[in-house]
PDB file of C-alpha atoms in Angstrom:
ATOM      1  CA  MET A  25      11.378 -18.388   6.725  1.00 44.00           C
ATOM      2  CA  SER A  26       8.958 -21.185   7.531  1.00 57.00           C
ATOM      3  CA  LYS A  27       5.680 -19.273   7.825  1.00 86.00           C
ATOM      4  CA  VAL A  28       3.945 -17.698   4.881  1.00 91.00           C
ATOM      5  CA  PRO A  29       5.088 -14.054   4.702  1.00 94.00           C
ATOM      6  CA  VAL A  30       2.428 -11.363   4.887  1.00 96.00           C
ATOM      7  CA  ILE A  31       3.012  -8.526   2.430  1.00 97.00           C
ATOM      8  CA  ALA A  32       1.297  -5.156   2.878  1.00 98.00           C
ATOM      9  CA  ILE A  33       0.504  -3.281  -0.326  1.00 98.00           C
ATOM     10  CA  VAL A  34      -0.175   0.456  -0.067  1.00 98.00           C
ATOM     11  CA  ASP A  35      -1.153   2.111  -3.343  1.00 97.00           C
ATOM     12  CA  ASP A  36      -3.916   4.551  -4.237  1.00 96.00           C
ATOM     13  CA  ASP A  37      -4.438   2.785  -7.596  1.00 95.00           C
ATOM     14  CA  GLU A  38      -6.998   0.029  -6.981  1.00 97.00           C
ATOM     15  CA  ALA A  39      -6.037  -1.892 -10.136  1.00 96.00           C
ATOM     16  CA  MET A  40      -2.368  -1.930  -9.071  1.00 95.00           C
ATOM     17  CA  ARG A  41      -3.262  -3.091  -5.541  1.00 96.00           C
ATOM     18  CA  GLU A  42      -5.391  -5.912  -6.911  1.00 97.00           C
ATOM     19  CA  ALA A  43      -2.824  -6.965  -9.522  1.00 96.00           C
ATOM     20  CA  LEU A  44       0.003  -7.068  -6.971  1.00 97.00           C
ATOM     21  CA  SER A  45      -2.141  -8.885  -4.424  1.00 97.00           C
ATOM     22  CA  ASN A  46      -3.248 -11.487  -6.990  1.00 97.00           C
ATOM     23  CA  LEU A  47       0.320 -12.042  -8.210  1.00 96.00           C
ATOM     24  CA  LEU A  48       1.680 -12.474  -4.698  1.00 96.00           C
ATOM     25  CA  GLN A  49      -1.138 -14.765  -3.586  1.00 95.00           C
ATOM     26  CA  VAL A  50      -0.622 -16.997  -6.626  1.00 94.00           C
ATOM     27  CA  MET A  51       3.053 -17.191  -5.638  1.00 93.00           C
ATOM     28  CA  GLY A  52       2.156 -18.322  -2.122  1.00 92.00           C
ATOM     29  CA  TYR A  53       2.354 -15.068  -0.162  1.00 95.00           C
ATOM     30  CA  SER A  54      -0.381 -13.655   2.042  1.00 95.00           C
ATOM     31  CA  THR A  55      -1.348 -10.038   1.351  1.00 97.00           C
ATOM     32  CA  ALA A  56      -3.187  -7.119   2.881  1.00 97.00           C
ATOM     33  CA  THR A  57      -4.031  -4.086   0.756  1.00 98.00           C
ATOM     34  CA  PHE A  58      -4.511  -0.461   1.740  1.00 97.00           C
ATOM     35  CA  GLU A  59      -5.612   2.470  -0.408  1.00 97.00           C
ATOM     36  CA  ASN A  60      -3.520   4.963   1.543  1.00 97.00           C
ATOM     37  CA  ALA A  61      -0.745   5.263   4.098  1.00 97.00           C
ATOM     38  CA  GLU A  62      -3.071   6.501   6.807  1.00 97.00           C
ATOM     39  CA  ASN A  63      -5.213   3.330   6.645  1.00 96.00           C
ATOM     40  CA  PHE A  64      -2.069   1.220   6.728  1.00 97.00           C
ATOM     41  CA  LEU A  65      -0.723   3.008   9.819  1.00 96.00           C
ATOM     42  CA  ALA A  66      -4.102   2.573  11.551  1.00 95.00           C
ATOM     43  CA  GLU A  67      -3.506  -1.207  11.423  1.00 90.00           C
ATOM     44  CA  ASN A  68      -0.558  -0.911  13.858  1.00 85.00           C
ATOM     45  CA  PRO A  69       1.760  -2.386  11.217  1.00 83.00           C
ATOM     46  CA  ILE A  70       5.008  -2.680  13.203  1.00 84.00           C
ATOM     47  CA  ASN A  71       4.843  -6.453  13.775  1.00 85.00           C
ATOM     48  CA  ALA A  72       1.901  -7.338  11.553  1.00 92.00           C
ATOM     49  CA  PHE A  73       3.671  -7.545   8.182  1.00 95.00           C
ATOM     50  CA  ASP A  74       6.877  -9.037   6.824  1.00 95.00           C
ATOM     51  CA  CYS A  75       7.287  -6.496   4.017  1.00 97.00           C
ATOM     52  CA  LEU A  76       5.687  -3.317   2.697  1.00 97.00           C
ATOM     53  CA  ILE A  77       5.248  -2.532  -0.980  1.00 98.00           C
ATOM     54  CA  THR A  78       4.208   1.071  -1.556  1.00 97.00           C
ATOM     55  CA  ASP A  79       3.898   3.739  -4.197  1.00 95.00           C
ATOM     56  CA  VAL A  80       5.774   7.040  -3.853  1.00 94.00           C
ATOM     57  CA  LYS A  81       3.057   9.495  -4.887  1.00 93.00           C
ATOM     58  CA  MET A  82      -0.350   9.095  -3.288  1.00 95.00           C
ATOM     59  CA  PRO A  83      -2.958  11.569  -2.052  1.00 95.00           C
ATOM     60  CA  GLY A  84      -2.186  12.523   1.524  1.00 94.00           C
ATOM     61  CA  MET A  85       0.927  10.804   2.797  1.00 96.00           C
ATOM     62  CA  GLY A  86       3.286   9.431   0.142  1.00 95.00           C
ATOM     63  CA  GLY A  87       5.405   6.305   0.309  1.00 95.00           C
ATOM     64  CA  LEU A  88       8.630   8.051   1.309  1.00 95.00           C
ATOM     65  CA  GLU A  89       6.917   9.803   4.209  1.00 96.00           C
ATOM     66  CA  LEU A  90       5.338   6.486   5.227  1.00 96.00           C
ATOM     67  CA  GLN A  91       8.746   4.809   5.153  1.00 95.00           C
ATOM     68  CA  LYS A  92      10.173   7.599   7.331  1.00 95.00           C
ATOM     69  CA  ILE A  93       7.361   7.325   9.889  1.00 95.00           C
ATOM     70  CA  LEU A  94       7.815   3.555  10.118  1.00 95.00           C
ATOM     71  CA  HIS A  95      11.530   4.040  10.708  1.00 92.00           C
ATOM     72  CA  GLU A  96      10.809   6.616  13.428  1.00 93.00           C
ATOM     73  CA  MET A  97       8.425   4.111  15.045  1.00 92.00           C
ATOM     74  CA  GLY A  98      11.289   1.620  15.260  1.00 92.00           C
ATOM     75  CA  SER A  99      10.075  -0.656  12.491  1.00 92.00           C
ATOM     76  CA  SER A 100      12.592  -2.867  10.733  1.00 91.00           C
ATOM     77  CA  MET A 101      10.008  -3.968   8.159  1.00 94.00           C
ATOM     78  CA  PRO A 102      11.597  -3.911   4.706  1.00 96.00           C
ATOM     79  CA  VAL A 103      10.079  -1.494   2.211  1.00 97.00           C
ATOM     80  CA  ILE A 104       9.917  -1.934  -1.544  1.00 97.00           C
ATOM     81  CA  ILE A 105       9.014   1.199  -3.480  1.00 95.00           C
ATOM     82  CA  ILE A 106       7.126   0.731  -6.751  1.00 93.00           C
ATOM     83  CA  THR A 107       6.532   3.888  -8.739  1.00 90.00           C
ATOM     84  CA  SER A 108       6.069   5.398 -12.171  1.00 88.00           C
ATOM     85  CA  HIS A 109       8.150   8.390 -11.047  1.00 78.00           C
ATOM     86  CA  THR A 110      11.733   7.751 -12.106  1.00 79.00           C
ATOM     87  CA  ASP A 111      13.256  10.887 -10.610  1.00 85.00           C
ATOM     88  CA  PRO A 112      16.872  10.057  -9.596  1.00 89.00           C
ATOM     89  CA  THR A 113      16.605  12.286  -6.515  1.00 90.00           C
ATOM     90  CA  THR A 114      13.571  10.344  -5.278  1.00 89.00           C
ATOM     91  CA  LEU A 115      15.336   7.055  -5.949  1.00 89.00           C
ATOM     92  CA  GLN A 116      18.403   8.175  -4.011  1.00 91.00           C
ATOM     93  CA  ARG A 117      16.301   9.470  -1.118  1.00 90.00           C
ATOM     94  CA  ALA A 118      14.274   6.257  -0.903  1.00 91.00           C
ATOM     95  CA  LEU A 119      17.375   4.078  -0.775  1.00 91.00           C
ATOM     96  CA  GLU A 120      19.227   6.365   1.643  1.00 91.00           C
ATOM     97  CA  GLU A 121      16.229   6.256   3.963  1.00 89.00           C
ATOM     98  CA  GLY A 122      16.248   2.476   3.988  1.00 90.00           C
ATOM     99  CA  ALA A 123      14.149   1.178   1.111  1.00 94.00           C
ATOM    100  CA  TYR A 124      15.166  -2.355   0.208  1.00 95.00           C
ATOM    101  CA  ALA A 125      14.386  -1.786  -3.483  1.00 95.00           C
ATOM    102  CA  TYR A 126      13.040   0.873  -5.844  1.00 94.00           C
ATOM    103  CA  ILE A 127      11.208  -0.567  -8.843  1.00 94.00           C
ATOM    104  CA  SER A 128       9.961   1.579 -11.725  1.00 92.00           C
ATOM    105  CA  LYS A 129       6.569   0.905 -13.328  1.00 88.00           C
ATOM    106  CA  PRO A 130       5.985  -0.858 -15.578  1.00 89.00           C
ATOM    107  CA  PHE A 131       8.022  -3.782 -14.290  1.00 92.00           C
ATOM    108  CA  ALA A 132       8.250  -7.500 -14.936  1.00 93.00           C
ATOM    109  CA  ASP A 133       6.599  -9.646 -12.261  1.00 94.00           C
ATOM    110  CA  GLU A 134       9.827 -11.608 -11.904  1.00 94.00           C
ATOM    111  CA  GLU A 135      11.718  -8.469 -10.857  1.00 95.00           C
ATOM    112  CA  LEU A 136       9.479  -7.981  -7.831  1.00 95.00           C
ATOM    113  CA  LEU A 137       9.344 -11.693  -7.033  1.00 94.00           C
ATOM    114  CA  GLN A 138      13.123 -11.956  -7.107  1.00 94.00           C
ATOM    115  CA  HIS A 139      13.445  -9.139  -4.571  1.00 95.00           C
ATOM    116  CA  LEU A 140      10.872 -10.813  -2.313  1.00 95.00           C
ATOM    117  CA  ARG A 141      12.538 -14.233  -2.538  1.00 92.00           C
ATOM    118  CA  LEU A 142      15.900 -12.759  -1.560  1.00 92.00           C
ATOM    119  CA  LEU A 143      14.466 -10.497   1.106  1.00 92.00           C
ATOM    120  CA  LEU A 144      12.175 -13.008   2.800  1.00 92.00           C
ATOM    121  CA  ASP A 145      13.958 -16.282   2.007  1.00 86.00           C
ATOM    122  CA  PHE A 146      10.621 -17.757   0.963  1.00 78.00           C
ATOM    123  CA  GLU A 147       9.976 -20.000  -1.998  1.00 71.00           C
ATOM    124  CA  PRO A 148       6.725 -21.957  -2.317  1.00 63.00           C
ATOM    125  CA  SER A 149       7.097 -25.396  -3.859  1.00 50.00           C
ATOM    126  CA  ARG A 150       5.416 -26.234  -7.159  1.00 45.00           C
ATOM    127  CA  ASP A 151       2.515 -27.858  -5.300  1.00 46.00           C
ATOM    128  CA  GLY A 152       1.877 -24.634  -3.334  1.00 48.00           C
ATOM    129  CA  ASN A 153       3.454 -25.783  -0.068  1.00 50.00           C
ATOM    130  CA  VAL A 154       6.092 -23.740   1.679  1.00 48.00           C
ATOM    131  CA  LYS A 155       9.671 -24.983   1.327  1.00 46.00           C
TER     132      LYS A 155
END
C-alpha cells in the first residue's frame, strides 16, 4: 500500500479513542475517531477508511452490529474488534461474521500494530516516510 492508510476508531471511551489515535498517528497512520457507531455510519464509511477498529459494547449500536451492517452494505473494510469482554461466544461470532482480529483489553501496542502491518501492508520508515 503506497498511500497512508486511514483507520477509523469507534469506541465510546474517549480515553481509548485518543490513545489509539495517538499511537496510530505516531506510527504513520491517519485516523478518524467516532464516539459511537451511528456517527461513524453517518460519514458514509464504505470507501472512506482502510480499516475499522471498534469496541464490542457501546451505548446504542455495538461493534458486532456495526460490523454486520457494514457487511450488509457491501463493505469489504477489515474490522478489528478491541474489547474488555472476553466471552468466547462473542469472539466466535465476531470472527465468523468477518472480523479480521479480536483483541482483548488490555493489550500490548505491538499486538495491534502487527495486525495492521499484516492487514494493510504498510510500514512507515524510521524517518516517518512511507515505505
